[in-house]
Amino acid sequence: MINDTIQALTIAGTDSGGGAGVMADIKTMQERHVFSAAVVVAVTAQNTIGVADFMAMPEKLIDEQFKAVADDLKIRAAKTGMLADVPSVKAVVANLKKYDLGPLTVDPVMIAKGGARLLSEDAIQTVKQELVPLATILTPNLPEAAELTGMQIESSDDMLVAAQKLQDMGAKNVLVKGGHEADDNESSDFVLLENGDSFWMTSPRVDTNRTHGTGDTLSSCITSELAKGKSVEDAIRIGKEYVSATIEQGIQVGHGHGPLNHWAHVKGEANDDEI
Ligand SMILES: Nc1ncnc2c1ncn2[C@@H]1O[C@H](COP(=O)(O)OP(=O)(O)O)[C@@H](O)[C@H]1O
Ligand SMILES: Cc1ncc(COP(=O)(O)O)c(N)n1
């Protein structure tokens, strides 16, 4: 009997410009040699310059997508991204409780790089109370970590405290992303694992505005590696290396916050059969 091909699921919003959301997730999973399925929670009219409009899917359609995937595919890991509003968050939470989709990475997407709100303000509370406790790994950026914890995050020490608070809120492992830090030289992320171990991951900061979809790409790579059976720590470290490569080996698309080079390969892996 042949083993099923490794399959992962993204639960997020689309980006017509191709750089973030479901599109970034699928490209990343494909590059990591994992078959990707998608539950579309919202559709955005978006490009590298900004988000013009979006609409959340009806809850019934969200339910039907989860059912279609769960009835047929064998999902080994899943991630959430843009979830738009309270009814959508509640629908996603209910389905995550209903189906076994493996370890869950929660990217608590709130505001796009261009400034558009992708999660309604009243839905933040629902994410905190209902979604965060389901997270195997929670991956907030600095503004999201501040919003979820209610604290200001201005230093490395603040990132440590925020990670601990988020773990206390129920996330098993926490990755606080430092992409929005003021540091001109480095982009440092802090990781707090379930067993209490913690570490920093630091990469040279690339001086570019082509960072549309960095968070999606990181969380999708982590999800792909978890689907392959990698440990949480290994999946996170591979995710950081991969997203750094997609930023460093940039491509030129659009006129604003450009998308990443998803076909960039991490050092030494370009010719490997199993990436
Ligand atoms: N200019 C940059 N140079 C190098 N790494 C970056 C840069 N911007 C973001 N990153 C990295 O990309 C990942 C995503 O972080 P961040 O941009 O904070 O997430 P989000 O897209 O959710 O706002 C993190 O690992 C962060 O360190
Ligand atoms: C559908 C969707 N999901 C997520 C993001 C966040 O990506 P970024 O913070 O890089 O703009 C986005 N802009 N659009």
PDB file of C-alpha atoms and ligand atoms in Angstrom:
ATOM      1  CA  MET A   1       0.000   0.000   0.000  1.00  0.00           C
ATOM      2  CA  ILE A   2       1.396   3.365  -1.039  1.00  0.00           C
ATOM      3  CA  ASN A   3       1.426   6.064   1.650  1.00  0.00           C
ATOM      4  CA  ASP A   4      -0.760   9.100   0.984  1.00  0.00           C
ATOM      5  CA  THR A   5       1.061  12.159  -0.347  1.00  0.00           C
ATOM      6  CA  ILE A   6       1.601  14.638   2.488  1.00  0.00           C
ATOM      7  CA  GLN A   7      -1.292  17.107   2.584  1.00  0.00           C
ATOM      8  CA  ALA A   8      -1.751  20.402   4.460  1.00  0.00           C
ATOM      9  CA  LEU A   9      -4.582  22.911   4.705  1.00  0.00           C
ATOM     10  CA  THR A  10      -4.716  26.700   4.716  1.00  0.00           C
ATOM     11  CA  ILE A  11      -7.774  28.429   6.166  1.00  0.00           C
ATOM     12  CA  ALA A  12      -7.480  32.071   5.119  1.00  0.00           C
ATOM     13  CA  GLY A  13      -8.366  34.900   2.729  1.00  0.00           C
ATOM     14  CA  THR A  14      -7.386  35.199  -0.928  1.00  0.00           C
ATOM     15  CA  ASP A  15      -5.172  37.952  -2.393  1.00  0.00           C
ATOM     16  CA  SER A  16      -5.973  38.820  -6.019  1.00  0.00           C
ATOM     17  CA  GLY A  17      -2.459  40.283  -6.301  1.00  0.00           C
ATOM     18  CA  GLY A  18      -0.972  36.854  -5.589  1.00  0.00           C
ATOM     19  CA  GLY A  19       1.437  37.870  -2.817  1.00  0.00           C
ATOM     20  CA  ALA A  20      -0.248  37.077   0.493  1.00  0.00           C
ATOM     21  CA  GLY A  21      -3.038  34.996   2.000  1.00  0.00           C
ATOM     22  CA  VAL A  22      -4.124  31.736   0.403  1.00  0.00           C
ATOM     23  CA  MET A  23      -1.968  32.425  -2.662  1.00  0.00           C
ATOM     24  CA  ALA A  24       1.234  32.770  -0.624  1.00  0.00           C
ATOM     25  CA  ASP A  25       0.251  29.719   1.410  1.00  0.00           C
ATOM     26  CA  ILE A  26      -0.282  27.481  -1.616  1.00  0.00           C
ATOM     27  CA  LYS A  27       2.948  28.650  -3.280  1.00  0.00           C
ATOM     28  CA  THR A  28       4.897  28.002  -0.087  1.00  0.00           C
ATOM     29  CA  MET A  29       3.445  24.549   0.516  1.00  0.00           C
ATOM     30  CA  GLN A  30       4.092  23.610  -3.104  1.00  0.00           C
ATOM     31  CA  GLU A  31       7.727  24.734  -2.769  1.00  0.00           C
ATOM     32  CA  ARG A  32       8.032  22.646   0.393  1.00  0.00           C
ATOM     33  CA  HIS A  33       6.752  19.617  -1.586  1.00  0.00           C
ATOM     34  CA  VAL A  34       3.491  19.338   0.341  1.00  0.00           C
ATOM     35  CA  PHE A  35       0.083  19.117  -1.353  1.00  0.00           C
ATOM     36  CA  SER A  36      -2.017  22.121  -0.288  1.00  0.00           C
ATOM     37  CA  ALA A  37      -5.771  22.410   0.091  1.00  0.00           C
ATOM     38  CA  ALA A  38      -7.603  25.637   0.978  1.00  0.00           C
ATOM     39  CA  VAL A  39     -10.693  26.724   2.883  1.00  0.00           C
ATOM     40  CA  VAL A  40     -11.370  30.273   1.660  1.00  0.00           C
ATOM     41  CA  VAL A  41     -12.751  32.383   4.498  1.00  0.00           C
ATOM     42  CA  ALA A  42     -12.708  35.760   2.693  1.00  0.00           C
ATOM     43  CA  VAL A  43     -11.996  37.124  -0.764  1.00  0.00           C
ATOM     44  CA  THR A  44      -9.968  40.339  -1.035  1.00  0.00           C
ATOM     45  CA  ALA A  45      -9.548  42.723  -3.965  1.00  0.00           C
ATOM     46  CA  GLN A  46      -5.903  43.498  -3.277  1.00  0.00           C
ATOM     47  CA  ASN A  47      -2.562  44.208  -4.906  1.00  0.00           C
ATOM     48  CA  THR A  48       0.874  45.290  -3.728  1.00  0.00           C
ATOM     49  CA  ILE A  49      -0.439  48.816  -3.148  1.00  0.00           C
ATOM     50  CA  GLY A  50      -3.359  47.960  -0.903  1.00  0.00           C
ATOM     51  CA  VAL A  51      -6.664  46.268  -0.170  1.00  0.00           C
ATOM     52  CA  ALA A  52      -9.544  47.857  -2.129  1.00  0.00           C
ATOM     53  CA  ASP A  53     -12.335  45.659  -0.776  1.00  0.00           C
ATOM     54  CA  PHE A  54     -13.105  42.287   0.770  1.00  0.00           C
ATOM     55  CA  MET A  55     -16.005  40.038   1.595  1.00  0.00           C
ATOM     56  CA  ALA A  56     -16.215  37.233   4.131  1.00  0.00           C
ATOM     57  CA  MET A  57     -17.713  33.975   2.908  1.00  0.00           C
ATOM     58  CA  PRO A  58     -21.095  32.900   4.321  1.00  0.00           C
ATOM     59  CA  GLU A  59     -20.647  30.541   7.305  1.00  0.00           C
ATOM     60  CA  LYS A  60     -22.477  27.758   5.452  1.00  0.00           C
ATOM     61  CA  LEU A  61     -19.915  27.907   2.647  1.00  0.00           C
ATOM     62  CA  ILE A  62     -17.068  27.817   5.185  1.00  0.00           C
ATOM     63  CA  ASP A  63     -18.670  24.725   6.765  1.00  0.00           C
ATOM     64  CA  GLU A  64     -19.130  23.076   3.358  1.00  0.00           C
ATOM     65  CA  GLN A  65     -15.490  23.670   2.427  1.00  0.00           C
ATOM     66  CA  PHE A  66     -14.265  22.081   5.667  1.00  0.00           C
ATOM     67  CA  LYS A  67     -16.586  19.120   5.102  1.00  0.00           C
ATOM     68  CA  ALA A  68     -15.468  18.672   1.488  1.00  0.00           C
ATOM     69  CA  VAL A  69     -11.817  18.642   2.563  1.00  0.00           C
ATOM     70  CA  ALA A  70     -12.304  16.438   5.634  1.00  0.00           C
ATOM     71  CA  ASP A  71     -14.512  13.902   3.795  1.00  0.00           C
ATOM     72  CA  ASP A  72     -11.858  13.157   1.217  1.00  0.00           C
ATOM     73  CA  LEU A  73      -8.364  14.391   2.046  1.00  0.00           C
ATOM     74  CA  LYS A  74      -5.966  13.342   4.763  1.00  0.00           C
ATOM     75  CA  ILE A  75      -4.780  16.654   6.208  1.00  0.00           C
ATOM     76  CA  ARG A  76      -1.720  16.336   8.450  1.00  0.00           C
ATOM     77  CA  ALA A  77      -1.358  19.977   9.505  1.00  0.00           C
ATOM     78  CA  ALA A  78      -3.343  23.198   9.078  1.00  0.00           C
ATOM     79  CA  LYS A  79      -2.931  26.954   9.440  1.00  0.00           C
ATOM     80  CA  THR A  80      -5.249  29.909   9.795  1.00  0.00           C
ATOM     81  CA  GLY A  81      -4.650  33.370   8.317  1.00  0.00           C
ATOM     82  CA  MET A  82      -7.107  36.205   7.587  1.00  0.00           C
ATOM     83  CA  LEU A  83     -10.431  35.406   9.261  1.00  0.00           C
ATOM     84  CA  ALA A  84     -12.293  38.713   8.669  1.00  0.00           C
ATOM     85  CA  ASP A  85     -15.044  38.886  11.303  1.00  0.00           C
ATOM     86  CA  VAL A  86     -16.772  37.269  14.301  1.00  0.00           C
ATOM     87  CA  PRO A  87     -19.066  34.876  12.372  1.00  0.00           C
ATOM     88  CA  SER A  88     -16.127  33.604  10.275  1.00  0.00           C
ATOM     89  CA  VAL A  89     -13.864  33.106  13.306  1.00  0.00           C
ATOM     90  CA  LYS A  90     -16.647  31.215  15.073  1.00  0.00           C
ATOM     91  CA  ALA A  91     -17.310  29.053  12.000  1.00  0.00           C
ATOM     92  CA  VAL A  92     -13.592  28.237  11.685  1.00  0.00           C
ATOM     93  CA  VAL A  93     -13.285  27.404  15.394  1.00  0.00           C
ATOM     94  CA  ALA A  94     -16.323  25.095  15.255  1.00  0.00           C
ATOM     95  CA  ASN A  95     -14.865  23.220  12.277  1.00  0.00           C
ATOM     96  CA  LEU A  96     -11.413  22.954  13.837  1.00  0.00           C
ATOM     97  CA  LYS A  97     -13.065  21.290  16.832  1.00  0.00           C
ATOM     98  CA  LYS A  98     -15.110  18.994  14.603  1.00  0.00           C
ATOM     99  CA  TYR A  99     -12.361  17.616  12.359  1.00  0.00           C
ATOM    100  CA  ASP A 100      -8.887  16.276  13.123  1.00  0.00           C
ATOM    101  CA  LEU A 101      -6.588  18.324  10.894  1.00  0.00           C
ATOM    102  CA  GLY A 102      -3.345  17.717  12.803  1.00  0.00           C
ATOM    103  CA  PRO A 103      -1.216  20.412  14.473  1.00  0.00           C
ATOM    104  CA  LEU A 104      -2.585  23.938  13.969  1.00  0.00           C
ATOM    105  CA  THR A 105      -0.543  27.058  13.258  1.00  0.00           C
ATOM    106  CA  VAL A 106      -2.518  30.223  14.020  1.00  0.00           C
ATOM    107  CA  ASP A 107      -1.296  33.377  12.276  1.00  0.00           C
ATOM    108  CA  PRO A 108      -3.555  35.981  13.908  1.00  0.00           C
ATOM    109  CA  VAL A 109      -3.697  38.273  10.868  1.00  0.00           C
ATOM    110  CA  MET A 110      -5.211  41.658  11.772  1.00  0.00           C
ATOM    111  CA  ILE A 111      -3.885  44.467   9.594  1.00  0.00           C
ATOM    112  CA  ALA A 112      -2.243  44.284   6.125  1.00  0.00           C
ATOM    113  CA  LYS A 113       1.157  45.926   5.530  1.00  0.00           C
ATOM    114  CA  GLY A 114      -0.699  48.646   3.580  1.00  0.00           C
ATOM    115  CA  GLY A 115      -2.802  49.455   6.684  1.00  0.00           C
ATOM    116  CA  ALA A 116      -6.133  47.780   5.811  1.00  0.00           C
ATOM    117  CA  ARG A 117      -7.959  45.995   8.624  1.00  0.00           C
ATOM    118  CA  LEU A 118      -8.390  42.283   7.794  1.00  0.00           C
ATOM    119  CA  LEU A 119      -9.985  41.282  11.131  1.00  0.00           C
ATOM    120  CA  SER A 120     -12.815  43.370  12.581  1.00  0.00           C
ATOM    121  CA  GLU A 121     -12.066  44.900  15.971  1.00  0.00           C
ATOM    122  CA  ASP A 122     -14.792  42.959  17.745  1.00  0.00           C
ATOM    123  CA  ALA A 123     -13.375  39.684  16.370  1.00  0.00           C
ATOM    124  CA  ILE A 124     -10.078  40.150  18.264  1.00  0.00           C
ATOM    125  CA  GLN A 125     -11.790  39.037  21.462  1.00  0.00           C
ATOM    126  CA  THR A 126     -13.165  35.918  19.721  1.00  0.00           C
ATOM    127  CA  VAL A 127      -9.695  35.081  18.410  1.00  0.00           C
ATOM    128  CA  LYS A 128      -8.251  35.495  21.911  1.00  0.00           C
ATOM    129  CA  GLN A 129     -10.861  33.408  23.677  1.00  0.00           C
ATOM    130  CA  GLU A 130     -11.666  30.732  21.112  1.00  0.00           C
ATOM    131  CA  LEU A 131      -8.871  30.368  18.559  1.00  0.00           C
ATOM    132  CA  VAL A 132      -5.647  31.029  20.487  1.00  0.00           C
ATOM    133  CA  PRO A 133      -6.272  28.046  22.839  1.00  0.00           C
ATOM    134  CA  LEU A 134      -6.419  25.744  19.786  1.00  0.00           C
ATOM    135  CA  ALA A 135      -2.997  26.814  18.506  1.00  0.00           C
ATOM    136  CA  THR A 136      -0.130  24.341  18.420  1.00  0.00           C
ATOM    137  CA  ILE A 137       1.929  27.354  17.309  1.00  0.00           C
ATOM    138  CA  LEU A 138       0.786  30.993  17.472  1.00  0.00           C
ATOM    139  CA  THR A 139       2.711  33.380  15.195  1.00  0.00           C
ATOM    140  CA  PRO A 140       1.805  37.025  15.905  1.00  0.00           C
ATOM    141  CA  ASN A 141       3.796  39.958  14.541  1.00  0.00           C
ATOM    142  CA  LEU A 142       4.563  42.770  17.007  1.00  0.00           C
ATOM    143  CA  PRO A 143       1.318  44.781  16.567  1.00  0.00           C
ATOM    144  CA  GLU A 144      -0.729  41.558  16.781  1.00  0.00           C
ATOM    145  CA  ALA A 145       1.118  40.396  19.916  1.00  0.00           C
ATOM    146  CA  ALA A 146       0.486  43.842  21.464  1.00  0.00           C
ATOM    147  CA  GLU A 147      -3.207  43.704  20.572  1.00  0.00           C
ATOM    148  CA  LEU A 148      -3.657  40.165  21.933  1.00  0.00           C
ATOM    149  CA  THR A 149      -1.807  40.797  25.202  1.00  0.00           C
ATOM    150  CA  GLY A 150      -2.875  44.404  25.769  1.00  0.00           C
ATOM    151  CA  MET A 151       0.762  45.408  26.403  1.00  0.00           C
ATOM    152  CA  GLN A 152       3.134  47.727  24.565  1.00  0.00           C
ATOM    153  CA  ILE A 153       6.027  45.870  22.941  1.00  0.00           C
ATOM    154  CA  GLU A 154       9.060  48.086  22.520  1.00  0.00           C
ATOM    155  CA  SER A 155      12.022  45.907  23.479  1.00  0.00           C
ATOM    156  CA  SER A 156      13.341  42.352  23.335  1.00  0.00           C
ATOM    157  CA  ASP A 157      12.315  41.916  26.967  1.00  0.00           C
ATOM    158  CA  ASP A 158       8.762  42.934  26.047  1.00  0.00           C
ATOM    159  CA  MET A 159       8.725  40.199  23.383  1.00  0.00           C
ATOM    160  CA  LEU A 160       9.630  37.606  26.035  1.00  0.00           C
ATOM    161  CA  VAL A 161       6.874  38.797  28.362  1.00  0.00           C
ATOM    162  CA  ALA A 162       4.328  38.857  25.498  1.00  0.00           C
ATOM    163  CA  ALA A 163       5.236  35.287  24.470  1.00  0.00           C
ATOM    164  CA  GLN A 164       4.710  34.089  28.035  1.00  0.00           C
ATOM    165  CA  LYS A 165       1.339  35.861  28.242  1.00  0.00           C
ATOM    166  CA  LEU A 166       0.237  34.290  24.964  1.00  0.00           C
ATOM    167  CA  GLN A 167       1.243  30.871  26.230  1.00  0.00           C
ATOM    168  CA  ASP A 168      -0.744  31.550  29.397  1.00  0.00           C
ATOM    169  CA  MET A 169      -3.723  32.294  27.124  1.00  0.00           C
ATOM    170  CA  GLY A 170      -3.544  28.735  25.800  1.00  0.00           C
ATOM    171  CA  ALA A 171      -1.210  28.687  22.774  1.00  0.00           C
ATOM    172  CA  LYS A 172       1.158  25.727  23.194  1.00  0.00           C
ATOM    173  CA  ASN A 173       4.132  27.281  21.377  1.00  0.00           C
ATOM    174  CA  VAL A 174       4.581  30.953  20.538  1.00  0.00           C
ATOM    175  CA  LEU A 175       6.643  32.660  17.815  1.00  0.00           C
ATOM    176  CA  VAL A 176       6.691  36.448  18.188  1.00  0.00           C
ATOM    177  CA  LYS A 177       7.851  37.842  14.825  1.00  0.00           C
ATOM    178  CA  GLY A 178      10.111  40.875  14.825  1.00  0.00           C
ATOM    179  CA  GLY A 179       9.610  42.044  11.245  1.00  0.00           C
ATOM    180  CA  HIS A 180       8.070  45.302  12.499  1.00  0.00           C
ATOM    181  CA  GLU A 181      11.016  46.082  14.855  1.00  0.00           C
ATOM    182  CA  ALA A 182      12.876  49.368  14.501  1.00  0.00           C
ATOM    183  CA  ASP A 183      16.269  47.599  14.190  1.00  0.00           C
ATOM    184  CA  ASP A 184      17.917  48.452  10.844  1.00  0.00           C
ATOM    185  CA  ASN A 185      20.384  45.565  10.905  1.00  0.00           C
ATOM    186  CA  GLU A 186      18.520  42.498  12.056  1.00  0.00           C
ATOM    187  CA  SER A 187      15.066  40.971  12.101  1.00  0.00           C
ATOM    188  CA  SER A 188      14.772  38.882  15.251  1.00  0.00           C
ATOM    189  CA  ASP A 189      11.961  36.543  16.219  1.00  0.00           C
ATOM    190  CA  PHE A 190      11.452  35.069  19.688  1.00  0.00           C
ATOM    191  CA  VAL A 191      10.232  31.508  20.219  1.00  0.00           C
ATOM    192  CA  LEU A 192       8.789  30.066  23.432  1.00  0.00           C
ATOM    193  CA  LEU A 193       8.193  26.315  23.294  1.00  0.00           C
ATOM    194  CA  GLU A 194       5.660  24.231  25.170  1.00  0.00           C
ATOM    195  CA  ASN A 195       8.345  22.717  27.433  1.00  0.00           C
ATOM    196  CA  GLY A 196       9.509  26.193  28.510  1.00  0.00           C
ATOM    197  CA  ASP A 197      12.610  26.264  26.287  1.00  0.00           C
ATOM    198  CA  SER A 198      13.062  29.478  24.336  1.00  0.00           C
ATOM    199  CA  PHE A 199      15.384  30.882  21.677  1.00  0.00           C
ATOM    200  CA  TRP A 200      15.900  33.801  19.322  1.00  0.00           C
ATOM    201  CA  MET A 201      16.113  33.488  15.544  1.00  0.00           C
ATOM    202  CA  THR A 202      17.926  36.368  13.924  1.00  0.00           C
ATOM    203  CA  SER A 203      18.438  37.160  10.250  1.00  0.00           C
ATOM    204  CA  PRO A 204      20.022  40.169   8.543  1.00  0.00           C
ATOM    205  CA  ARG A 205      17.320  42.774   7.853  1.00  0.00           C
ATOM    206  CA  VAL A 206      16.915  43.209   4.099  1.00  0.00           C
ATOM    207  CA  ASP A 207      16.385  46.855   3.152  1.00  0.00           C
ATOM    208  CA  THR A 208      13.323  46.342   0.950  1.00  0.00           C
ATOM    209  CA  ASN A 209       9.595  47.027   0.756  1.00  0.00           C
ATOM    210  CA  ARG A 210       9.086  43.645  -0.922  1.00  0.00           C
ATOM    211  CA  THR A 211       7.750  41.981   2.227  1.00  0.00           C
ATOM    212  CA  HIS A 212       4.110  41.396   1.300  1.00  0.00           C
ATOM    213  CA  GLY A 213       3.116  38.003   2.646  1.00  0.00           C
ATOM    214  CA  THR A 214       6.112  37.352   4.930  1.00  0.00           C
ATOM    215  CA  GLY A 215       3.937  36.172   7.816  1.00  0.00           C
ATOM    216  CA  ASP A 216       1.828  33.928   5.590  1.00  0.00           C
ATOM    217  CA  THR A 217       4.920  32.420   4.024  1.00  0.00           C
ATOM    218  CA  LEU A 218       6.552  31.714   7.386  1.00  0.00           C
ATOM    219  CA  SER A 219       3.439  30.107   8.874  1.00  0.00           C
ATOM    220  CA  SER A 220       2.786  28.040   5.722  1.00  0.00           C
ATOM    221  CA  CYS A 221       6.330  26.745   5.686  1.00  0.00           C
ATOM    222  CA  ILE A 222       6.023  25.795   9.364  1.00  0.00           C
ATOM    223  CA  THR A 223       2.711  24.049   8.595  1.00  0.00           C
ATOM    224  CA  SER A 224       4.309  22.132   5.701  1.00  0.00           C
ATOM    225  CA  GLU A 225       7.145  20.928   7.901  1.00  0.00           C
ATOM    226  CA  LEU A 226       4.749  19.905  10.689  1.00  0.00           C
ATOM    227  CA  ALA A 227       2.765  17.957   8.057  1.00  0.00           C
ATOM    228  CA  LYS A 228       5.993  16.100   7.217  1.00  0.00           C
ATOM    229  CA  GLY A 229       6.311  15.150  10.882  1.00  0.00           C
ATOM    230  CA  LYS A 230       9.096  17.569  11.830  1.00  0.00           C
ATOM    231  CA  SER A 231       9.258  18.726  15.447  1.00  0.00           C
ATOM    232  CA  VAL A 232       7.841  22.139  16.337  1.00  0.00           C
ATOM    233  CA  GLU A 233      11.348  23.541  16.844  1.00  0.00           C
ATOM    234  CA  ASP A 234      12.693  22.164  13.555  1.00  0.00           C
ATOM    235  CA  ALA A 235       9.598  23.357  11.644  1.00  0.00           C
ATOM    236  CA  ILE A 236       9.986  26.880  13.068  1.00  0.00           C
ATOM    237  CA  ARG A 237      13.728  27.020  12.292  1.00  0.00           C
ATOM    238  CA  ILE A 238      13.174  25.796   8.713  1.00  0.00           C
ATOM    239  CA  GLY A 239      10.351  28.347   8.344  1.00  0.00           C
ATOM    240  CA  LYS A 240      12.641  31.211   9.357  1.00  0.00           C
ATOM    241  CA  GLU A 241      15.366  30.068   6.947  1.00  0.00           C
ATOM    242  CA  TYR A 242      12.867  29.732   4.111  1.00  0.00           C
ATOM    243  CA  VAL A 243      11.175  33.115   4.615  1.00  0.00           C
ATOM    244  CA  SER A 244      14.586  34.797   4.868  1.00  0.00           C
ATOM    245  CA  ALA A 245      15.569  33.276   1.508  1.00  0.00           C
ATOM    246  CA  THR A 246      12.320  34.452  -0.127  1.00  0.00           C
ATOM    247  CA  ILE A 247      13.047  38.020   1.060  1.00  0.00           C
ATOM    248  CA  GLU A 248      16.789  37.996   0.259  1.00  0.00           C
ATOM    249  CA  GLN A 249      16.397  36.593  -3.265  1.00  0.00           C
ATOM    250  CA  GLY A 250      13.689  39.158  -4.106  1.00  0.00           C
ATOM    251  CA  ILE A 251      11.589  39.462  -7.265  1.00  0.00           C
ATOM    252  CA  GLN A 252      10.093  42.604  -8.846  1.00  0.00           C
ATOM    253  CA  VAL A 253       6.289  42.491  -9.072  1.00  0.00           C
ATOM    254  CA  GLY A 254       3.925  45.470  -8.712  1.00  0.00           C
ATOM    255  CA  HIS A 255       4.453  49.027  -7.485  1.00  0.00           C
ATOM    256  CA  GLY A 256       4.037  48.808  -3.699  1.00  0.00           C
ATOM    257  CA  HIS A 257       4.833  46.219  -1.018  1.00  0.00           C
ATOM    258  CA  GLY A 258       6.045  43.570  -3.466  1.00  0.00           C
ATOM    259  CA  PRO A 259       5.563  39.831  -3.024  1.00  0.00           C
ATOM    260  CA  LEU A 260       8.247  37.312  -2.069  1.00  0.00           C
ATOM    261  CA  ASN A 261      10.263  34.932  -4.203  1.00  0.00           C
ATOM    262  CA  HIS A 262       8.593  31.695  -3.208  1.00  0.00           C
ATOM    263  CA  TRP A 263      10.853  29.647  -5.422  1.00  0.00           C
ATOM    264  CA  ALA A 264      13.918  30.836  -3.558  1.00  0.00           C
ATOM    265  CA  HIS A 265      15.677  27.904  -2.013  1.00  0.00           C
ATOM    266  CA  VAL A 266      17.242  27.769   1.374  1.00  0.00           C
ATOM    267  CA  LYS A 267      20.991  27.313   1.389  1.00  0.00           C
ATOM    268  CA  GLY A 268      22.219  23.958   0.189  1.00  0.00           C
ATOM    269  CA  GLU A 269      18.763  22.572  -0.378  1.00  0.00           C
ATOM    270  CA  ALA A 270      18.165  23.456  -4.016  1.00  0.00           C
ATOM    271  CA  ASN A 271      19.157  20.023  -5.287  1.00  0.00           C
ATOM    272  CA  ASP A 272      17.784  17.955  -2.462  1.00  0.00           C
ATOM    273  CA  ASP A 273      15.010  15.517  -3.326  1.00  0.00           C
ATOM    274  CA  GLU A 274      13.323  16.129  -0.026  1.00  0.00           C
ATOM    275  CA  ILE A 275      13.251  19.810   0.866  1.00  0.00           C
TER     276      ILE A 275
HETATM  277  N1  LIG B   1      13.044  43.300   5.968  1.00  0.00           N
HETATM  278  C1  LIG B   1      13.184  42.076   6.466  1.00  0.00           C
HETATM  279  N2  LIG B   1      14.377  41.427   6.379  1.00  0.00           N
HETATM  280  C2  LIG B   1      14.537  40.184   6.876  1.00  0.00           C
HETATM  281  N3  LIG B   1      13.547  39.498   7.491  1.00  0.00           N
HETATM  282  C3  LIG B   1      12.332  40.085   7.615  1.00  0.00           C
HETATM  283  C4  LIG B   1      12.092  41.396   7.114  1.00  0.00           C
HETATM  284  N4  LIG B   1      10.770  41.710   7.357  1.00  0.00           N
HETATM  285  C5  LIG B   1      10.240  40.638   7.978  1.00  0.00           C
HETATM  286  N5  LIG B   1      11.167  39.669   8.154  1.00  0.00           N
HETATM  287  C6  LIG B   1      10.956  38.347   8.761  1.00  0.00           C
HETATM  288  O1  LIG B   1       9.792  37.799   8.132  1.00  0.00           O
HETATM  289  C7  LIG B   1       9.034  37.038   9.061  1.00  0.00           C
HETATM  290  C8  LIG B   1       7.622  37.593   9.150  1.00  0.00           C
HETATM  291  O2  LIG B   1       7.628  38.686  10.045  1.00  0.00           O
HETATM  292  P1  LIG B   1       6.658  39.934  10.022  1.00  0.00           P
HETATM  293  O3  LIG B   1       6.951  40.735   8.800  1.00  0.00           O
HETATM  294  O4  LIG B   1       6.803  40.605  11.325  1.00  0.00           O
HETATM  295  O5  LIG B   1       5.223  39.230   9.868  1.00  0.00           O
HETATM  296  P2  LIG B   1       3.859  39.764   9.251  1.00  0.00           P
HETATM  297  O6  LIG B   1       3.924  39.557   7.767  1.00  0.00           O
HETATM  298  O7  LIG B   1       2.844  38.879   9.911  1.00  0.00           O
HETATM  299  O8  LIG B   1       3.723  41.200   9.614  1.00  0.00           O
HETATM  300  C9  LIG B   1       9.811  37.084  10.369  1.00  0.00           C
HETATM  301  O9  LIG B   1      10.654  35.947  10.446  1.00  0.00           O
HETATM  302  C10 LIG B   1      10.614  38.373  10.253  1.00  0.00           C
HETATM  303  O10 LIG B   1      11.771  38.352  11.059  1.00  0.00           O
HETATM  304  C1  LIG B   2      -5.687  37.804   2.323  1.00  0.00           C
HETATM  305  C2  LIG B   2      -4.537  38.340   3.103  1.00  0.00           C
HETATM  306  N1  LIG B   2      -4.047  37.630   4.135  1.00  0.00           N
HETATM  307  C3  LIG B   2      -3.003  38.106   4.853  1.00  0.00           C
HETATM  308  C4  LIG B   2      -2.417  39.314   4.548  1.00  0.00           C
HETATM  309  C5  LIG B   2      -1.294  39.850   5.400  1.00  0.00           C
HETATM  310  O1  LIG B   2      -0.107  39.965   4.691  1.00  0.00           O
HETATM  311  P1  LIG B   2       0.826  41.257   4.867  1.00  0.00           P
HETATM  312  O2  LIG B   2       0.873  41.561   6.361  1.00  0.00           O
HETATM  313  O3  LIG B   2       2.157  40.872   4.370  1.00  0.00           O
HETATM  314  O4  LIG B   2       0.147  42.356   4.094  1.00  0.00           O
HETATM  315  C6  LIG B   2      -2.952  40.038   3.461  1.00  0.00           C
HETATM  316  N2  LIG B   2      -2.454  41.236   3.100  1.00  0.00           N
HETATM  317  N3  LIG B   2      -4.011  39.525   2.765  1.00  0.00           N
END
